[in-house]
């Protein structure tokens, strides 16, 4: 509770709302004992006195009644009526919802049909009909407003009850021989109550406003009794000549509604944990760059990642997702990047074209050079023109990476038209050809499918076709086959292999699967905790792994036909990258680790093309 | 698509019947004798009995309901005793005015609200976002009737830019510019709250969508950022915005009652309030049923729009 209040008040606006509302509530509670004039005493001689008149701080109304006194008494009445309406609506609505949700079946069906029908009315029509039948009056307005809000509670509480009614403790109570009434009162109600309270706190503002509205229309409180709505309604005829009589009650309604809204937002934010971490930030068009240190000089590789540092800044924490990675590919070459989840391989890949979500991602050092040109910190338009045209991506899980509301043909055509001025018709023809390239049968009809109408393998091929659309120089494939079954995986790998041989395409292939690496890659780099721990030609690394981590990783791969043996697993978990130990990050899980492994930075060493970051390598490289 | 629309229309029939049952049920809540309620406590017994007979109130409730329903289906909503003309004629005429007002406000709230939400999300934490968030907070907290009154003070009385009230100038006018002149203030006042709600929802829907993987895909393809926001992201966000637009239409229709009173707009809301104060129950009954039925139809249109946007909805 204290934590909740702390969260609530951290939101300054919510705190402001709470303070304003408390002041109003306090004033209203104290109204009977405050030295106020009688709100109903008329004095025709003192009509329409301006505010700040002695004796009448807020002036007087059209009958010479003291506005301050009327305002406080009116607020008191408005709040009392609104809150009563909320309580009545919550009680009746929740009762209906609990009964419907608890008994389910036909009862539920009949009740919810009725509720749906009530919700088919714009709320005021229902309220007007009720007031029409019962006659104008504050009590009847209260009944009308409460009745109109019953369906809201019924529906919400029913939803919660349905999910609770299926839980074990309800079954247990039933088996213990408790009656329905007792189960509802002792088991269900305590669990539903918080939801009722939250629903009430979000609607009470509305109900105050609705009753004020009915009074404004002359259908609520009747003279001389006045709530805020009828004060405003009565003042309307003098709006142009004496605006202060309207402004005073109007501002009070505004203050009440605003403070309840602010408070409600604060409560919602405090209850929604996602908002706390600031996770609801939208990623910008390119990753934020705050580069420190020197920029490495250009190399003659097609694509070179040089001493790249990418971090995630979440609150005060800094996660060093990529801590100084250097990789390079030449035309026609396939480089595998392998590592466990969280080793920084995807972040490395996304950093190339500035696609790391930012906030919280920040590139803090190094360079990414495409044909010698540094892309880190390059203007957005420079990056955009390269994205998908020169350097293309294939992502994992094509169900979430393809747009669900566009046909695949449109998505393919868009990839082309973002870089080439061609007609939609030509783009479509080209899209069909691309689908054929990735061996999608019936490409002419498949092109009009939506992603959800295709199988996983089919969608993955669409993802590949999209990457190929502009015949890029480099494709960065981020676990493109992880979500697929083995036969489809094999087809897609051979497809990629053909493409690089036919078109001289360079591929950076990110995976956690050594089998895939062996099949496709010329060279491989092994990543751990945001750094490369070993690299070299695929055959050499697989046959004679030099880093203990690589060795253990390879040992984890079960061999087909290798007979029954114990599956090796690496004990422990990869380190969290906001608090890396000095020295080798793998040391805590390594059985060869000695004190000097934990002492200081260990360089990536060896004779090209092999290198390893280990003091006690398994093999000399 | 045609069959989906048909299916939704058929499914509306029980809802429409439910509406008539509810309205009829509410009207039978009238305490005591309705004819006395209408004619007042000093009515002669003869008059009361005559009115009861005219209204068919001497028959049992079930029978009365079916007579009323049957007549309505044939377009006979009864006769307004206070206006001495058929209820339907009056309702149709008034509804026309309400439609102009509420329709304009609805379009305003949809366009302005979505636009504000998109800008706010795209410039999250920027000055535009802060300005919009603040304006929205004020907008959703001012009751429509108070906002309307303040607008009259500012724009009609002090600045003299716009007419105070009515739908047309009493002498002369009556053409489109005249109508627009009278429409601007009430339409803006009516749309304020709904615009705020739509803007808020659009902002959070956009923020949610912009974090999705398919947005990263669009960026990775090199789609220009403007198109990423206004195309890919907005289209996906519309899936959660459209149902809220449907709900807001109901709120706009409700708020129209207040705005029609403040600006003396000759719409159905003002007619209903007058009818209630004059105890013209047939007019209330007919007006409520008619507007609620229109709202049900509008919501079907919203569902159809949603199914056009989202291919994953089974049609």
Short mmCIF file of C-alpha atoms in Angstrom, two decimals, chain A residues 13 113-114 116-126 128-136 206 209-210 212-214 216-219 229 232-233 235-236 239-240 243 246-251 253-255 257-259 261-262 265 268 274 278-286 350 355 359 380 384-389 391-393 395-397 399-406 410-412 414-415 418-419 450 452-453 466 470 478, chain B residues 14-20 22-23 26-31 121-125 137-143 145-146 148-150 152-153 157 164 193 200 204 206-233 235-237 239 249-251 253-255 257-258 261-264 269 272-273 276-277 279 281 284 287-289 291-292 295-296 299 308-312:
data_model
loop_
_atom_site.label_atom_id
_atom_site.label_comp_id
_atom_site.label_asym_id
_atom_site.label_seq_id
_atom_site.Cartn_x
_atom_site.Cartn_y
_atom_site.Cartn_z
CA UNK A 13 -0.12 15.22 -11.82
CA UNK A 113 -28.17 -10.54 -23.45
CA UNK A 114 -30.17 -8.09 -21.38
CA UNK A 116 -25.95 -6.01 -24.04
CA UNK A 117 -29.29 -4.52 -24.95
CA UNK A 118 -29.00 -1.88 -22.26
CA UNK A 119 -25.56 -1.07 -23.63
CA UNK A 120 -27.02 -0.63 -27.10
CA UNK A 121 -28.45 2.72 -25.93
CA UNK A 122 -26.44 5.91 -25.92
CA UNK A 123 -26.39 6.37 -22.16
CA UNK A 124 -28.36 9.59 -22.02
CA UNK A 125 -31.33 8.18 -23.91
CA UNK A 126 -31.81 5.59 -21.23
CA UNK A 128 -33.89 10.50 -20.20
CA UNK A 129 -36.42 7.71 -20.62
CA UNK A 130 -36.17 6.84 -16.93
CA UNK A 131 -36.52 10.46 -15.86
CA UNK A 132 -39.42 10.83 -18.28
CA UNK A 133 -41.20 7.94 -16.64
CA UNK A 134 -40.42 8.84 -13.03
CA UNK A 135 -40.70 12.59 -13.50
CA UNK A 136 -38.00 15.25 -13.00
CA UNK A 206 -18.65 10.27 -14.82
CA UNK A 209 -20.94 14.73 -14.28
CA UNK A 210 -24.03 12.88 -15.50
CA UNK A 212 -24.93 17.46 -12.88
CA UNK A 213 -25.90 17.23 -16.55
CA UNK A 214 -29.44 16.08 -15.80
CA UNK A 216 -28.45 21.30 -15.85
CA UNK A 217 -31.24 20.22 -18.18
CA UNK A 218 -33.74 20.98 -15.42
CA UNK A 219 -34.49 17.30 -14.91
CA UNK A 229 -25.65 21.33 -12.52
CA UNK A 232 -25.19 26.31 -13.98
CA UNK A 233 -28.56 25.73 -15.62
CA UNK A 235 -27.24 30.90 -14.47
CA UNK A 236 -27.43 30.23 -18.18
CA UNK A 239 -24.69 34.10 -19.08
CA UNK A 240 -24.11 37.12 -21.26
CA UNK A 243 -21.02 35.51 -16.60
CA UNK A 246 -22.02 30.54 -14.64
CA UNK A 247 -18.26 30.48 -14.28
CA UNK A 248 -18.30 29.73 -10.56
CA UNK A 249 -20.23 26.43 -10.64
CA UNK A 250 -18.74 25.50 -14.03
CA UNK A 251 -15.18 25.79 -12.77
CA UNK A 253 -17.38 20.87 -11.94
CA UNK A 254 -14.24 21.16 -14.05
CA UNK A 255 -11.97 20.97 -11.00
CA UNK A 257 -13.77 16.04 -12.89
CA UNK A 258 -10.15 16.93 -13.67
CA UNK A 259 -8.83 15.92 -10.27
CA UNK A 261 -9.33 12.04 -13.95
CA UNK A 262 -5.77 12.80 -12.85
CA UNK A 265 -4.73 7.98 -14.46
CA UNK A 268 -4.02 3.05 -13.43
CA UNK A 274 4.56 -2.12 -17.75
CA UNK A 278 9.01 2.93 -19.10
CA UNK A 279 8.66 -0.01 -21.47
CA UNK A 280 5.91 1.80 -23.32
CA UNK A 281 8.39 3.99 -25.15
CA UNK A 282 8.22 3.80 -28.86
CA UNK A 283 11.44 2.96 -30.74
CA UNK A 284 12.75 5.77 -32.93
CA UNK A 285 13.45 5.45 -36.63
CA UNK A 286 17.13 4.82 -35.93
CA UNK A 350 20.40 -4.94 -35.53
CA UNK A 355 17.47 -1.00 -35.90
CA UNK A 359 14.98 3.93 -26.26
CA UNK A 380 18.52 8.88 -41.19
CA UNK A 384 17.13 4.38 -44.96
CA UNK A 385 18.46 4.25 -48.50
CA UNK A 386 20.76 1.36 -47.56
CA UNK A 387 18.17 -0.51 -45.50
CA UNK A 388 16.63 -3.27 -47.55
CA UNK A 389 18.42 -2.07 -50.66
CA UNK A 391 21.81 -4.53 -46.57
CA UNK A 392 18.67 -6.59 -45.99
CA UNK A 393 17.40 -8.48 -42.97
CA UNK A 395 14.00 -12.04 -39.11
CA UNK A 396 12.94 -14.89 -36.92
CA UNK A 397 9.24 -15.64 -36.42
CA UNK A 399 4.19 -14.27 -38.05
CA UNK A 400 5.11 -11.28 -35.93
CA UNK A 401 7.56 -9.74 -38.38
CA UNK A 402 5.15 -9.52 -41.32
CA UNK A 403 2.42 -6.90 -41.07
CA UNK A 404 -0.84 -8.73 -40.34
CA UNK A 405 -3.08 -6.30 -42.25
CA UNK A 406 -1.23 -6.10 -45.57
CA UNK A 410 1.80 -5.45 -50.98
CA UNK A 411 4.61 -5.93 -48.47
CA UNK A 412 6.94 -7.24 -51.15
CA UNK A 414 6.61 -1.91 -50.89
CA UNK A 415 10.13 -3.20 -50.28
CA UNK A 418 10.79 2.17 -51.26
CA UNK A 419 13.99 2.18 -53.30
CA UNK A 450 -2.45 -12.29 -45.83
CA UNK A 452 -2.13 -15.45 -41.35
CA UNK A 453 -3.33 -17.44 -44.35
CA UNK A 466 11.46 -9.56 -49.15
CA UNK A 470 16.39 -5.30 -54.21
CA UNK A 478 18.67 -13.47 -37.58
CA UNK B 14 -33.29 -9.10 -31.42
CA UNK B 15 -31.36 -6.06 -30.19
CA UNK B 16 -33.91 -3.72 -31.74
CA UNK B 17 -36.75 -5.73 -30.21
CA UNK B 18 -34.91 -5.63 -26.88
CA UNK B 19 -34.72 -1.87 -27.14
CA UNK B 20 -38.47 -1.58 -27.60
CA UNK B 22 -36.74 -1.90 -22.43
CA UNK B 23 -38.27 1.43 -23.41
CA UNK B 26 -39.31 1.92 -18.43
CA UNK B 27 -42.42 3.75 -19.52
CA UNK B 28 -44.58 1.40 -17.52
CA UNK B 29 -42.63 2.51 -14.43
CA UNK B 30 -44.71 5.68 -14.46
CA UNK B 31 -46.08 5.91 -10.94
CA UNK B 121 3.07 9.03 -30.19
CA UNK B 122 5.50 9.80 -32.98
CA UNK B 123 6.98 12.68 -30.97
CA UNK B 124 6.76 10.94 -27.62
CA UNK B 125 8.07 13.15 -24.79
CA UNK B 137 -6.40 16.48 -20.12
CA UNK B 138 -8.23 19.81 -20.03
CA UNK B 139 -10.51 18.77 -22.90
CA UNK B 140 -11.77 15.60 -21.27
CA UNK B 141 -12.37 17.37 -17.96
CA UNK B 142 -14.58 20.24 -19.15
CA UNK B 143 -18.26 19.30 -19.25
CA UNK B 145 -22.36 22.25 -21.51
CA UNK B 146 -19.90 24.45 -19.59
CA UNK B 148 -20.30 25.55 -24.79
CA UNK B 149 -21.25 28.40 -22.49
CA UNK B 150 -17.68 29.62 -22.24
CA UNK B 152 -20.43 31.63 -26.38
CA UNK B 153 -18.93 34.16 -23.98
CA UNK B 157 -20.14 37.90 -27.02
CA UNK B 164 -24.76 32.88 -30.22
CA UNK B 193 -14.38 15.32 -24.81
CA UNK B 200 -5.45 9.38 -25.73
CA UNK B 204 -1.37 4.49 -26.57
CA UNK B 206 0.26 3.80 -31.65
CA UNK B 207 2.89 3.36 -28.94
CA UNK B 208 1.87 -0.26 -28.57
CA UNK B 209 1.99 -0.89 -32.31
CA UNK B 210 5.27 0.93 -32.90
CA UNK B 211 7.02 -1.59 -30.67
CA UNK B 212 5.85 -4.51 -32.77
CA UNK B 213 8.27 -6.58 -34.84
CA UNK B 214 6.53 -5.77 -38.12
CA UNK B 215 7.35 -2.10 -37.64
CA UNK B 216 11.01 -3.04 -37.34
CA UNK B 217 10.57 -5.09 -40.52
CA UNK B 218 9.13 -2.09 -42.34
CA UNK B 219 12.06 0.04 -41.21
CA UNK B 220 14.52 -2.69 -42.17
CA UNK B 221 13.03 -2.63 -45.66
CA UNK B 222 13.86 1.06 -45.92
CA UNK B 223 10.25 2.26 -45.85
CA UNK B 224 10.33 6.03 -45.23
CA UNK B 225 9.47 6.89 -41.62
CA UNK B 226 6.42 8.94 -42.59
CA UNK B 227 4.95 5.90 -44.27
CA UNK B 228 5.93 3.66 -41.37
CA UNK B 229 3.92 5.89 -39.03
CA UNK B 230 0.98 6.88 -41.20
CA UNK B 231 0.75 3.55 -43.04
CA UNK B 232 2.01 0.53 -41.17
CA UNK B 233 1.59 1.74 -37.61
CA UNK B 235 -3.33 0.93 -39.93
CA UNK B 236 -2.57 -1.57 -37.21
CA UNK B 237 -3.54 0.91 -34.50
CA UNK B 239 -7.88 -2.03 -35.20
CA UNK B 249 -20.37 8.06 -31.29
CA UNK B 250 -22.71 7.15 -28.43
CA UNK B 251 -21.12 9.78 -26.21
CA UNK B 253 -25.01 11.59 -29.41
CA UNK B 254 -25.52 11.87 -25.65
CA UNK B 255 -23.59 15.12 -25.34
CA UNK B 257 -28.58 16.84 -25.74
CA UNK B 258 -26.66 19.37 -23.63
CA UNK B 261 -29.91 23.12 -25.08
CA UNK B 262 -26.94 25.50 -24.71
CA UNK B 263 -26.95 26.57 -28.36
CA UNK B 264 -30.71 26.22 -28.88
CA UNK B 269 -32.17 16.07 -27.69
CA UNK B 272 -36.74 15.06 -25.67
CA UNK B 273 -36.01 17.43 -22.77
CA UNK B 276 -40.13 15.30 -20.63
CA UNK B 277 -40.89 18.64 -19.02
CA UNK B 279 -44.91 15.01 -19.93
CA UNK B 281 -44.53 10.56 -23.09
CA UNK B 284 -40.18 10.65 -25.53
CA UNK B 287 -37.71 9.63 -29.94
CA UNK B 288 -35.73 7.29 -27.71
CA UNK B 289 -36.59 4.20 -29.73
CA UNK B 291 -32.40 7.30 -31.93
CA UNK B 292 -31.38 4.07 -30.21
CA UNK B 295 -27.26 3.98 -33.00
CA UNK B 296 -27.53 0.20 -33.30
CA UNK B 299 -22.56 0.22 -34.64
CA UNK B 308 -12.87 -4.48 -43.88
CA UNK B 309 -9.73 -3.30 -42.12
CA UNK B 310 -8.76 -6.53 -40.41
CA UNK B 311 -8.67 -9.62 -42.64
CA UNK B 312 -8.26 -11.84 -39.59
#
